[in-house]
Amino acid sequence: MQRDKRLVGVMNDRNRPQVEDAEDAYEHLFSAIVDQRLLPGTKLTEMALVEAFGVGRRTVATALQRLTWEKLVVFFPKRGAFVAAPDAEEARQVFAARIAVEAGTTEAVARAADPAAIAQLQENIDQENRLREQGHIREAIHLSGGFHVLMAELSGNRILAEQVRLLVARTSLIVNLFDNQAGLAGWHDHHDDLIRHCANGDVAAAVSLMRDHIIELQDSLILDRRRPVAFDMLGVFGKPEFPL
Amino acid sequence: MQRDKRLVGVMNDRNRPQVEDAEDAYEHLFSAIVDQRLLPGTKLTEMALVEAFGVGRRTVATALQRLTWEKLVVFFPKRGAFVAAPDAEEARQVFAARIAVEAGTTEAVARAADPAAIAQLQENIDQENRLREQGHIREAIHLSGGFHVLMAELSGNRILAEQVRLLVARTSLIVNLFDNQAGLAGWHDHHDDLIRHCANGDVAAAVSLMRDHIIELQDSLILDRRRPVAFDMLGVFGKPEFPL
DNA sequence: GCACAACGAATTGTGCGCAATCCATAGCAC
DNA sequence: GTGCTATGGATTGCGCACAATTCGTTGTGC
């Protein structure tokens, strides 16, 4: 799948991430945010990232601007950038948007009912189940989000796929910011039923199930109770204290 | 320092755009692109915009990056930024995305059937008809796009509204790049029927009509025949040759 | 003890020069 | 005339220093 770009723990010159252009920096920050290595509220100082990535201020600023546009980062002029901490209202809008957009992607996939596409989705589910059995819950959840992104990509529309990718990323911020009351047990069953409907070309059933699936995810959260946001800059990227 | 230039737009030193931050610059460029004062293929040199807007390179770069993200501008590293010139495939994806997203917004508006919202939409249509009668075709078309944006905003979901805003902007690029075979006569009738369905709370009819409306717009274009892209940078923003 | 004002640290935005890179054109050989 | 090469112009990316602005803290008056 995609190359692993995580920055675990403290970094030095040896395991410094290979960042050459703005897109590299963007991908590092993106995965760091969705993987919870950068917690909501964390300040993203420009100079710190410049030294961590070894690129210029302009490159870092470009990546930060893009994340700001994508609502994963909030930016205050002349103050700085912070990892976003969506509130309840924003969470509701994200779920509502997901319902609308993913209804479209689901409809497209179900209407096509392409066996090759179904196989890819099935492969995704199998891998997720494997990871879950092995106790890798975090990776399984990550792949669970990937299921929705994969479905969007298989719909054939890059615009919608990009939208879903961003909405899923914001969802991962949300599910980690709000307490969840129910377990996430029934998810993979939903996904299973979903591709079955898609394989049968049952458009209405697939769309309806996707809708219920997202609603259930939303209802599993207690949107009135948000975890306190941490404002400490822990050295996920490794401070360049270490001499060159 | 040439001083020439038929200012196609309406900008001299007097109404020189008041640009203070990146968002101002973005809005100016955005409207210039959707209003066809900056044609597809036009090169957007950083320094030229710095002098035109009177802000720093970073501010200009920020605005340009955002437009690039929004697909209204294409950016080639170490080469520069150009006004986007979508091809047929991208056009199809934009229309497909609009169908999916605007199905969602239409459903929300029709389901709510809020009289105040209906009134706002009606006001938009009336104004469009007024402009059309007075021969202001361009402004009428502009407002016609605004109808879709207004509908998205009235749906109550900012995320979808922002998406529609961008998709409508890209649509305006597209309709001006491809020859159109049919007239655009029936549009406001569609809009009229649409809000009637919304007022009646007839969700299915409203969504279906919106879908057909967008499809008809797409079919009115000859996607195989694209106009040649112009590469001339005409001084739409008015150079600051004039001393302060 | 509390409110308010002023100071100072931190960070972004700007300007300038320089380097790297890319494209276009001119030149040359054949 | 054609194809390849090299030179030059143009433009973005980088680094440094400085200015502007903001926020947190501290000190003072009451």
Coordinates of C-alpha atoms (C1' of nucleotides) in Angstrom, one line a residue:
Chain A
M1 CA 0.0 0.0 0.0
Q2 CA 1.3 3.5 0.7
R3 CA 4.8 3.9 2.1
D4 CA 4.9 4.4 5.8
K5 CA 5.8 7.9 6.7
R6 CA 5.3 7.9 10.3
L7 CA 7.7 9.7 12.6
V8 CA 7.8 7.7 15.8
G9 CA 9.4 9.1 18.8
V10 CA 12.3 11.4 18.8
M11 CA 14.1 12.0 15.6
N12 CA 17.7 12.7 14.9
D13 CA 19.7 13.2 11.7
R14 CA 19.7 9.5 11.0
N15 CA 16.0 8.8 10.9
R16 CA 15.1 12.2 9.7
P17 CA 12.1 12.1 7.4
Q18 CA 12.9 12.6 3.8
V19 CA 11.3 15.8 2.9
E20 CA 12.1 17.5 -0.4
D21 CA 9.1 19.5 -1.4
A22 CA 5.9 20.8 0.1
E23 CA 3.9 17.7 -0.7
D24 CA 6.3 15.6 1.3
A25 CA 5.9 17.9 4.3
Y26 CA 2.2 17.9 3.8
E27 CA 2.0 14.1 3.8
H28 CA 4.1 13.8 6.9
L29 CA 1.9 16.3 8.8
F30 CA -1.3 14.8 7.5
S31 CA -0.5 11.3 8.7
A32 CA 0.9 12.6 11.9
I33 CA -2.4 14.3 12.6
V34 CA -4.7 11.5 11.6
D35 CA -2.6 9.0 13.5
Q36 CA -2.8 11.1 16.7
R37 CA 0.9 11.7 17.0
L38 CA 0.0 15.4 16.8
L39 CA -2.8 16.0 19.1
P40 CA -5.5 18.7 18.6
G41 CA -4.4 22.1 19.9
T42 CA -0.7 21.4 19.3
K43 CA 1.1 24.5 18.0
L44 CA 2.9 24.0 14.7
T45 CA 5.6 26.6 14.8
E46 CA 7.0 27.3 11.4
M47 CA 10.6 27.4 12.4
A48 CA 10.4 24.2 14.3
L49 CA 9.1 22.4 11.2
V50 CA 11.7 24.0 9.1
E51 CA 14.4 22.6 11.3
A52 CA 12.7 19.2 11.6
F53 CA 12.1 18.8 7.9
G54 CA 15.2 20.5 6.6
V55 CA 13.4 22.6 4.1
G56 CA 12.7 26.3 3.7
R57 CA 10.1 28.4 5.4
R58 CA 8.1 28.8 2.3
T59 CA 7.8 25.0 1.8
V60 CA 6.6 24.6 5.3
A61 CA 4.2 27.4 5.0
T62 CA 2.8 25.9 1.8
A63 CA 2.1 22.6 3.6
L64 CA 0.5 24.4 6.5
Q65 CA -1.7 26.4 4.3
R66 CA -3.0 23.4 2.6
L67 CA -3.8 21.7 5.9
T68 CA -5.5 24.9 7.0
W69 CA -7.6 24.8 3.9
E70 CA -8.5 21.2 4.6
K71 CA -9.6 22.1 8.1
L72 CA -7.1 19.8 9.8
V73 CA -5.2 22.9 11.0
V74 CA -6.4 26.3 12.1
F75 CA -4.4 29.3 11.4
F76 CA -4.4 32.6 13.2
P77 CA -2.7 35.4 11.3
K78 CA 0.5 36.6 12.9
R79 CA 0.1 34.0 15.6
G80 CA 0.6 30.6 14.2
A81 CA -0.9 27.3 13.2
F82 CA -2.5 24.7 15.5
V83 CA -3.8 21.3 15.0
A84 CA -7.6 21.6 14.6
A85 CA -9.9 20.7 17.4
P86 CA -13.4 20.5 15.9
D87 CA -16.3 21.3 18.1
A88 CA -19.7 19.5 18.2
E89 CA -21.2 21.6 15.5
E90 CA -18.4 21.0 13.1
A91 CA -18.6 17.3 13.9
R92 CA -22.3 17.3 12.9
Q93 CA -21.5 19.0 9.7
V94 CA -18.8 16.6 8.8
F95 CA -21.1 13.6 9.3
A96 CA -23.9 15.3 7.4
A97 CA -21.5 16.0 4.5
R98 CA -20.2 12.4 4.6
I99 CA -23.8 11.2 4.3
A100 CA -24.4 13.3 1.3
V101 CA -21.1 12.7 -0.5
E102 CA -20.8 9.0 0.3
A103 CA -24.4 8.4 -0.8
G104 CA -23.1 9.5 -4.2
T105 CA -20.0 7.3 -4.2
T106 CA -22.0 4.3 -2.9
E107 CA -24.6 4.7 -5.6
A108 CA -21.9 4.8 -8.3
V109 CA -20.2 1.7 -7.0
A110 CA -23.4 -0.2 -6.6
R111 CA -24.7 0.8 -10.0
A112 CA -21.5 -0.3 -11.6
A113 CA -21.3 -3.5 -9.6
D114 CA -17.8 -4.2 -11.0
P115 CA -16.5 -7.6 -9.8
A116 CA -12.9 -6.3 -9.7
A117 CA -14.0 -3.4 -7.5
I118 CA -15.9 -5.7 -5.2
A119 CA -12.9 -7.8 -4.9
Q120 CA -10.7 -4.9 -3.8
L121 CA -13.2 -3.9 -1.2
Q122 CA -13.4 -7.5 0.0
E123 CA -9.7 -7.6 0.3
N124 CA -9.8 -4.4 2.4
I125 CA -12.3 -6.0 4.7
D126 CA -10.4 -9.2 5.1
Q127 CA -7.2 -7.4 5.9
E128 CA -9.1 -5.3 8.5
N129 CA -10.5 -8.4 10.1
R130 CA -7.0 -9.9 10.2
L131 CA -5.6 -6.9 11.9
R132 CA -8.5 -6.9 14.4
E133 CA -7.9 -10.5 15.2
Q134 CA -4.3 -9.8 15.9
G135 CA -5.2 -7.1 18.2
H136 CA -4.0 -4.2 16.1
I137 CA -7.0 -2.2 16.8
R138 CA -5.6 1.1 15.8
E139 CA -4.5 -0.2 12.4
A140 CA -7.8 -1.8 11.9
I141 CA -9.7 1.4 12.5
H142 CA -7.3 3.1 10.2
L143 CA -8.1 0.6 7.5
S144 CA -11.8 1.0 8.3
G145 CA -11.6 4.6 7.3
G146 CA -9.6 3.4 4.3
F147 CA -12.6 1.4 3.2
H148 CA -14.6 4.5 2.7
V149 CA -11.8 6.2 0.8
L150 CA -11.3 3.1 -1.4
M151 CA -15.0 3.0 -2.2
A152 CA -14.9 6.7 -3.2
E153 CA -11.9 6.0 -5.4
L154 CA -13.7 3.1 -7.0
S155 CA -16.6 5.3 -7.8
G156 CA -14.5 6.8 -10.5
N157 CA -14.8 10.4 -9.4
R158 CA -11.6 11.9 -8.2
I159 CA -13.3 15.0 -6.8
L160 CA -15.6 13.0 -4.6
A161 CA -12.7 10.6 -3.6
E162 CA -10.7 13.6 -2.5
Q163 CA -13.6 14.9 -0.5
V164 CA -14.1 11.6 1.2
R165 CA -10.4 11.4 2.0
L166 CA -10.6 14.7 3.8
L167 CA -13.9 14.0 5.5
V168 CA -12.5 10.7 6.8
A169 CA -9.4 12.4 8.1
R170 CA -11.6 15.0 9.9
T171 CA -13.7 12.1 11.3
S172 CA -10.6 10.5 12.8
L173 CA -9.9 13.8 14.6
I174 CA -13.5 13.9 15.8
V175 CA -13.7 10.3 17.1
N176 CA -10.6 10.8 19.1
L177 CA -11.8 14.1 20.6
F178 CA -15.2 13.0 21.8
D179 CA -15.9 10.2 24.2
N180 CA -17.6 7.2 22.6
Q181 CA -20.2 5.3 24.5
A182 CA -20.7 2.3 22.4
G183 CA -18.1 -0.1 21.0
L184 CA -17.2 -0.2 17.4
A185 CA -18.0 -3.8 17.1
G186 CA -20.6 -3.9 14.3
W187 CA -18.6 -1.9 11.8
H188 CA -17.1 -4.6 9.7
D189 CA -20.5 -6.3 9.5
H190 CA -21.8 -3.1 8.0
H191 CA -19.0 -3.1 5.5
D192 CA -19.7 -6.7 4.7
D193 CA -23.3 -6.2 4.0
L194 CA -22.5 -3.0 2.1
I195 CA -20.4 -4.7 -0.6
R196 CA -22.9 -7.5 -0.8
H197 CA -25.5 -5.0 -1.8
C198 CA -23.0 -3.4 -4.2
A199 CA -22.2 -6.8 -5.8
N200 CA -25.9 -7.4 -6.2
G201 CA -26.4 -4.0 -7.8
D202 CA -29.0 -3.2 -5.2
V203 CA -28.4 0.5 -5.2
A204 CA -31.1 1.6 -2.9
A205 CA -30.2 -0.9 -0.2
A206 CA -26.5 0.0 -0.4
V207 CA -27.1 3.7 -0.2
S208 CA -29.5 3.3 2.7
L209 CA -27.0 1.1 4.6
M210 CA -24.2 3.5 4.1
R211 CA -26.3 6.3 5.4
D212 CA -27.3 4.2 8.5
H213 CA -23.7 3.2 8.9
I214 CA -22.5 6.8 9.2
I215 CA -25.3 7.8 11.4
E216 CA -24.5 5.0 13.7
L217 CA -20.9 6.1 13.9
Q218 CA -22.1 9.6 14.7
D219 CA -24.5 8.4 17.4
S220 CA -21.8 6.3 19.0
L221 CA -20.1 9.6 20.0
I222 CA -21.2 11.9 22.8
L223 CA -20.9 15.2 21.0
D224 CA -21.7 17.1 24.1
R225 CA -18.6 15.8 25.9
R226 CA -15.3 16.8 24.3
R227 CA -12.0 15.8 25.7
P228 CA -9.8 18.6 26.9
V229 CA -7.4 19.6 24.2
A230 CA -3.7 19.3 24.9
F231 CA -1.5 22.2 24.2
D232 CA 1.8 20.7 24.8
M233 CA 4.2 20.4 22.0
L234 CA 5.6 16.9 22.5
G235 CA 8.6 16.2 20.5
V236 CA 7.0 14.0 17.9
F237 CA 9.2 15.4 15.2
G238 CA 12.3 15.5 17.4
K239 CA 13.7 18.8 18.4
P240 CA 16.9 19.6 16.6
E241 CA 18.6 20.1 19.9
F242 CA 21.1 17.5 18.8
P243 CA 24.0 19.3 17.1
L244 CA 24.3 18.8 13.4
Chain B
M1 CA 7.2 49.7 -17.6
Q2 CA 4.6 49.9 -20.2
R3 CA 1.6 51.9 -19.4
D4 CA -0.8 50.7 -22.0
K5 CA -3.5 48.3 -21.6
R6 CA -7.1 48.4 -22.2
L7 CA -8.3 47.6 -18.8
V8 CA -11.0 45.3 -19.7
G9 CA -12.1 45.1 -16.2
V10 CA -12.7 48.2 -14.2
M11 CA -9.6 48.9 -12.4
N12 CA -7.4 52.0 -12.4
D13 CA -5.3 53.5 -9.7
R14 CA -8.5 54.8 -8.0
N15 CA -10.3 51.6 -7.6
R16 CA -7.1 49.7 -7.3
P17 CA -7.9 46.6 -5.3
Q18 CA -7.5 47.1 -1.6
V19 CA -5.5 44.1 -0.7
E20 CA -4.2 43.7 2.8
D21 CA -4.0 40.0 3.5
A22 CA -4.0 36.7 1.6
E23 CA -7.7 36.4 1.7
D24 CA -8.2 39.7 -0.1
A25 CA -5.8 38.6 -2.8
Y26 CA -7.5 35.3 -3.1
E27 CA -10.9 36.9 -3.5
H28 CA -9.7 39.2 -6.2
L29 CA -8.1 36.5 -8.1
F30 CA -11.1 34.2 -7.6
S31 CA -13.6 36.7 -9.0
A32 CA -11.3 37.6 -11.8
I33 CA -11.1 34.0 -12.9
V34 CA -14.8 33.2 -12.7
D35 CA -15.6 36.5 -14.3
Q36 CA -13.4 35.7 -17.3
R37 CA -11.1 38.7 -16.8
L38 CA -8.3 36.2 -16.4
L39 CA -8.6 33.6 -19.1
P40 CA -7.6 30.0 -18.8
G41 CA -3.9 29.5 -19.6
T42 CA -2.9 33.0 -18.3
K43 CA 0.3 33.0 -16.4
L44 CA 0.1 34.3 -12.9
T45 CA 3.6 35.5 -12.2
E46 CA 4.3 36.0 -8.5
M47 CA 6.1 39.3 -8.9
A48 CA 3.5 40.7 -11.2
L49 CA 0.8 40.1 -8.6
V50 CA 3.1 41.4 -5.8
E51 CA 3.3 44.7 -7.7
A52 CA -0.4 44.7 -8.6
F53 CA -1.6 44.1 -5.1
G54 CA 1.1 45.8 -3.1
V55 CA 1.7 42.9 -0.8
G56 CA 4.6 40.6 -0.2
R57 CA 5.5 37.5 -2.1
R58 CA 4.4 35.2 0.7
T59 CA 0.9 36.7 0.7
V60 CA 0.6 36.2 -3.0
A61 CA 1.9 32.7 -2.8
T62 CA -0.6 31.9 -0.2
A63 CA -3.5 33.0 -2.3
L64 CA -2.1 31.2 -5.3
Q65 CA -1.6 28.0 -3.3
R66 CA -5.2 28.1 -2.2
L67 CA -6.5 28.6 -5.8
T68 CA -4.3 25.7 -6.8
W69 CA -5.8 23.5 -4.2
E70 CA -9.2 24.6 -5.5
K71 CA -8.3 23.5 -9.0
L72 CA -8.8 27.0 -10.4
V73 CA -5.1 27.4 -10.9
V74 CA -2.5 24.9 -11.9
F75 CA 0.9 25.1 -10.5
F76 CA 4.2 23.8 -11.9
P77 CA 7.0 23.7 -9.4
K78 CA 9.8 26.1 -10.3
R79 CA 7.8 27.3 -13.3
G80 CA 4.8 29.2 -12.1
A81 CA 1.1 29.3 -11.8
F82 CA -1.5 29.4 -14.6
V83 CA -5.2 29.8 -14.7
A84 CA -6.6 26.3 -15.1
A85 CA -8.0 25.0 -18.3
P86 CA -10.0 21.9 -17.5
D87 CA -10.2 19.2 -20.1
A88 CA -13.2 17.1 -21.0
E89 CA -12.5 14.4 -18.5
E90 CA -12.3 16.9 -15.6
A91 CA -15.4 18.6 -16.8
R92 CA -17.3 15.3 -16.6
Q93 CA -16.0 14.8 -13.1
V94 CA -17.1 18.2 -12.0
F95 CA -20.6 17.6 -13.3
A96 CA -20.7 14.2 -11.7
A97 CA -19.6 15.6 -8.4
R98 CA -22.1 18.4 -8.6
I99 CA -24.9 15.9 -9.1
A100 CA -23.9 14.0 -6.0
V101 CA -23.3 17.0 -3.8
E102 CA -26.2 19.0 -4.9
A103 CA -28.5 16.1 -4.6
G104 CA -27.6 16.3 -0.9
T105 CA -28.2 20.0 -0.6
T106 CA -31.4 19.9 -2.5
E107 CA -32.7 17.1 -0.4
A108 CA -31.9 19.1 2.8
V109 CA -33.7 22.2 1.5
A110 CA -36.7 20.3 0.3
R111 CA -37.0 18.4 3.5
A112 CA -36.9 21.5 5.6
A113 CA -39.3 23.4 3.2
D114 CA -38.6 26.6 5.2
P115 CA -40.7 29.5 3.9
A116 CA -37.9 32.0 4.6
A117 CA -35.4 30.0 2.6
I118 CA -37.9 29.6 -0.3
A119 CA -38.4 33.4 -0.3
Q120 CA -34.6 34.0 -0.6
L121 CA -34.4 31.6 -3.5
Q122 CA -37.4 33.2 -5.1
E123 CA -35.8 36.6 -4.7
N124 CA -32.7 35.3 -6.4
I125 CA -34.7 34.0 -9.4
D126 CA -36.6 37.3 -9.7
Q127 CA -33.4 39.3 -9.8
E128 CA -32.0 37.0 -12.3
N129 CA -35.0 37.4 -14.5
R130 CA -34.8 41.1 -14.1
L131 CA -31.2 41.1 -15.3
R132 CA -32.0 38.9 -18.1
E133 CA -34.8 41.1 -19.4
Q134 CA -32.4 44.1 -19.2
G135 CA -30.0 42.3 -21.4
H136 CA -27.4 41.7 -18.7
I137 CA -26.8 38.2 -19.8
R138 CA -23.4 37.8 -18.1
E139 CA -24.7 39.0 -14.7
A140 CA -27.7 36.8 -15.1
I141 CA -25.6 33.7 -15.7
H142 CA -23.5 34.7 -12.7
L143 CA -26.6 34.9 -10.5
S144 CA -27.7 31.6 -12.0
G145 CA -24.7 30.0 -10.5
G146 CA -25.3 31.9 -7.3
F147 CA -28.7 30.1 -7.1
H148 CA -27.0 26.8 -6.6
V149 CA -24.6 28.3 -4.0
L150 CA -27.5 29.9 -2.2
M151 CA -29.3 26.6 -2.1
A152 CA -26.3 24.9 -0.7
E153 CA -25.9 27.6 2.0
L154 CA -29.6 27.2 2.9
S155 CA -29.1 23.5 3.3
G156 CA -27.3 24.5 6.6
N157 CA -24.1 22.6 5.9
R158 CA -21.1 24.8 5.4
I159 CA -18.9 22.0 4.1
L160 CA -21.3 21.2 1.3
A161 CA -21.9 24.9 0.6
E162 CA -18.2 25.4 0.2
Q163 CA -18.0 22.5 -2.1
V164 CA -20.8 23.7 -4.3
R165 CA -19.2 27.2 -4.4
L166 CA -16.0 25.7 -5.8
L167 CA -17.8 23.4 -8.2
V168 CA -19.9 26.2 -9.5
A169 CA -16.7 28.3 -10.0
R170 CA -15.1 25.4 -11.9
T171 CA -18.3 25.1 -14.0
S172 CA -18.0 28.7 -15.1
L173 CA -14.5 27.9 -16.3
I174 CA -15.8 25.0 -18.2
V175 CA -18.8 26.6 -19.8
N176 CA -16.6 29.3 -21.2
L177 CA -13.9 26.8 -22.5
F178 CA -16.2 24.6 -24.4
D179 CA -18.6 25.5 -27.2
N180 CA -22.2 25.2 -26.3
Q181 CA -24.7 24.0 -28.8
A182 CA -28.0 24.8 -27.2
G183 CA -29.2 28.0 -25.7
L184 CA -29.5 28.4 -22.0
A185 CA -33.1 29.4 -22.2
G186 CA -34.8 26.9 -20.0
W187 CA -32.6 27.4 -16.9
H188 CA -34.7 29.7 -14.9
D189 CA -37.8 27.6 -15.5
H190 CA -35.9 24.7 -14.0
H191 CA -35.0 26.9 -11.0
D192 CA -38.6 27.9 -10.7
D193 CA -39.9 24.4 -10.7
L194 CA -37.2 23.4 -8.3
I195 CA -38.2 25.8 -5.5
R196 CA -41.8 24.9 -6.1
H197 CA -41.0 21.3 -5.3
C198 CA -38.9 22.4 -2.3
A199 CA -41.8 24.6 -1.1
N200 CA -44.1 21.6 -1.3
G201 CA -41.7 19.4 0.5
D202 CA -41.6 17.0 -2.5
V203 CA -38.1 15.8 -1.9
A204 CA -37.9 13.1 -4.6
A205 CA -39.1 15.5 -7.3
A206 CA -36.8 18.3 -6.3
V207 CA -33.7 16.0 -6.2
S208 CA -34.6 14.4 -9.5
L209 CA -35.1 17.8 -11.1
M210 CA -31.8 19.1 -9.8
R211 CA -30.1 16.1 -11.3
D212 CA -31.7 16.6 -14.7
H213 CA -30.9 20.2 -14.5
I214 CA -27.2 19.6 -14.1
I215 CA -27.2 16.9 -16.7
E216 CA -28.9 19.2 -19.2
L217 CA -26.3 21.8 -18.5
Q218 CA -23.6 19.3 -19.2
D219 CA -25.3 18.1 -22.3
S220 CA -25.5 21.6 -23.6
L221 CA -21.7 21.6 -24.0
I222 CA -19.7 20.0 -26.7
L223 CA -17.0 18.4 -24.5
D224 CA -15.1 17.2 -27.5
R225 CA -14.5 20.7 -28.7
R226 CA -12.5 23.0 -26.5
R227 CA -11.6 26.5 -27.4
P228 CA -7.9 27.3 -27.7
V229 CA -6.5 28.7 -24.5
A230 CA -5.2 32.2 -24.5
F231 CA -1.8 32.9 -23.0
D232 CA -1.8 36.6 -22.9
M233 CA -1.5 38.4 -19.6
L234 CA -3.7 41.4 -20.0
G235 CA -3.6 44.0 -17.3
V236 CA -6.8 43.2 -15.6
F237 CA -5.5 44.4 -12.3
G238 CA -4.0 47.6 -13.4
K239 CA -0.3 48.0 -12.8
P240 CA 0.7 50.4 -10.0
E241 CA 2.8 52.5 -12.4
F242 CA 0.9 55.4 -11.1
P243 CA 2.8 56.8 -8.1
L244 CA 1.2 56.4 -4.7
Chain C
dG1 C1' -6.3 41.2 46.8
dC2 C1' -7.5 43.0 42.2
dA3 C1' -7.6 45.7 38.0
dC4 C1' -5.0 47.9 34.6
dA5 C1' -1.0 49.3 32.1
dA6 C1' 3.4 48.6 30.2
dC7 C1' 7.1 45.8 29.1
dG8 C1' 9.3 41.8 26.7
dA9 C1' 9.5 37.4 24.4
dA10 C1' 8.0 34.9 20.6
dT11 C1' 6.4 34.4 16.0
dT12 C1' 4.8 35.6 11.6
dG13 C1' 5.2 38.8 7.5
dT14 C1' 8.4 41.5 4.4
dG15 C1' 12.4 42.7 1.6
dC16 C1' 16.6 41.7 -0.6
dG17 C1' 20.1 39.1 -2.6
dC18 C1' 21.5 34.7 -4.3
dA19 C1' 21.2 29.9 -6.1
dA20 C1' 18.9 26.3 -8.6
dT21 C1' 16.1 25.0 -12.1
dC22 C1' 13.5 25.1 -16.2
dC23 C1' 12.3 26.7 -21.0
dA24 C1' 13.2 29.0 -25.2
dT25 C1' 16.0 30.4 -28.5
dA26 C1' 20.1 30.7 -31.1
dG27 C1' 23.8 28.5 -33.0
dC28 C1' 26.3 24.7 -35.2
dA29 C1' 27.2 20.4 -37.6
dC30 C1' 25.5 17.5 -41.1
Chain D
dG1 C1' 16.3 22.2 -43.9
dT2 C1' 16.8 19.1 -39.8
dG3 C1' 18.4 17.6 -35.5
dC4 C1' 21.2 18.3 -31.5
dT5 C1' 23.6 21.2 -28.2
dA6 C1' 24.6 25.2 -25.5
dT7 C1' 23.8 29.5 -23.9
dG8 C1' 20.8 32.9 -21.8
dG9 C1' 16.6 34.7 -19.6
dA10 C1' 13.0 34.2 -16.5
dT11 C1' 11.0 32.5 -12.3
dT12 C1' 10.6 30.1 -8.2
dG13 C1' 12.9 28.5 -3.7
dC14 C1' 16.1 29.6 0.1
dG15 C1' 18.5 32.2 3.8
dC16 C1' 19.2 36.1 6.5
dA17 C1' 17.9 40.3 8.8
dC18 C1' 14.4 43.4 10.1
dA19 C1' 9.7 45.2 11.1
dA20 C1' 5.1 44.5 12.9
dT21 C1' 2.0 42.4 15.8
dT22 C1' 0.4 39.5 19.2
dC23 C1' 0.2 37.4 23.8
dG24 C1' 1.9 36.4 28.4
dT25 C1' 4.0 38.3 32.3
dT26 C1' 5.2 41.5 35.5
dG27 C1' 5.0 45.5 38.0
dT28 C1' 2.3 49.2 39.9
dG29 C1' -1.4 51.8 41.9
dC30 C1' -5.4 51.6 44.6

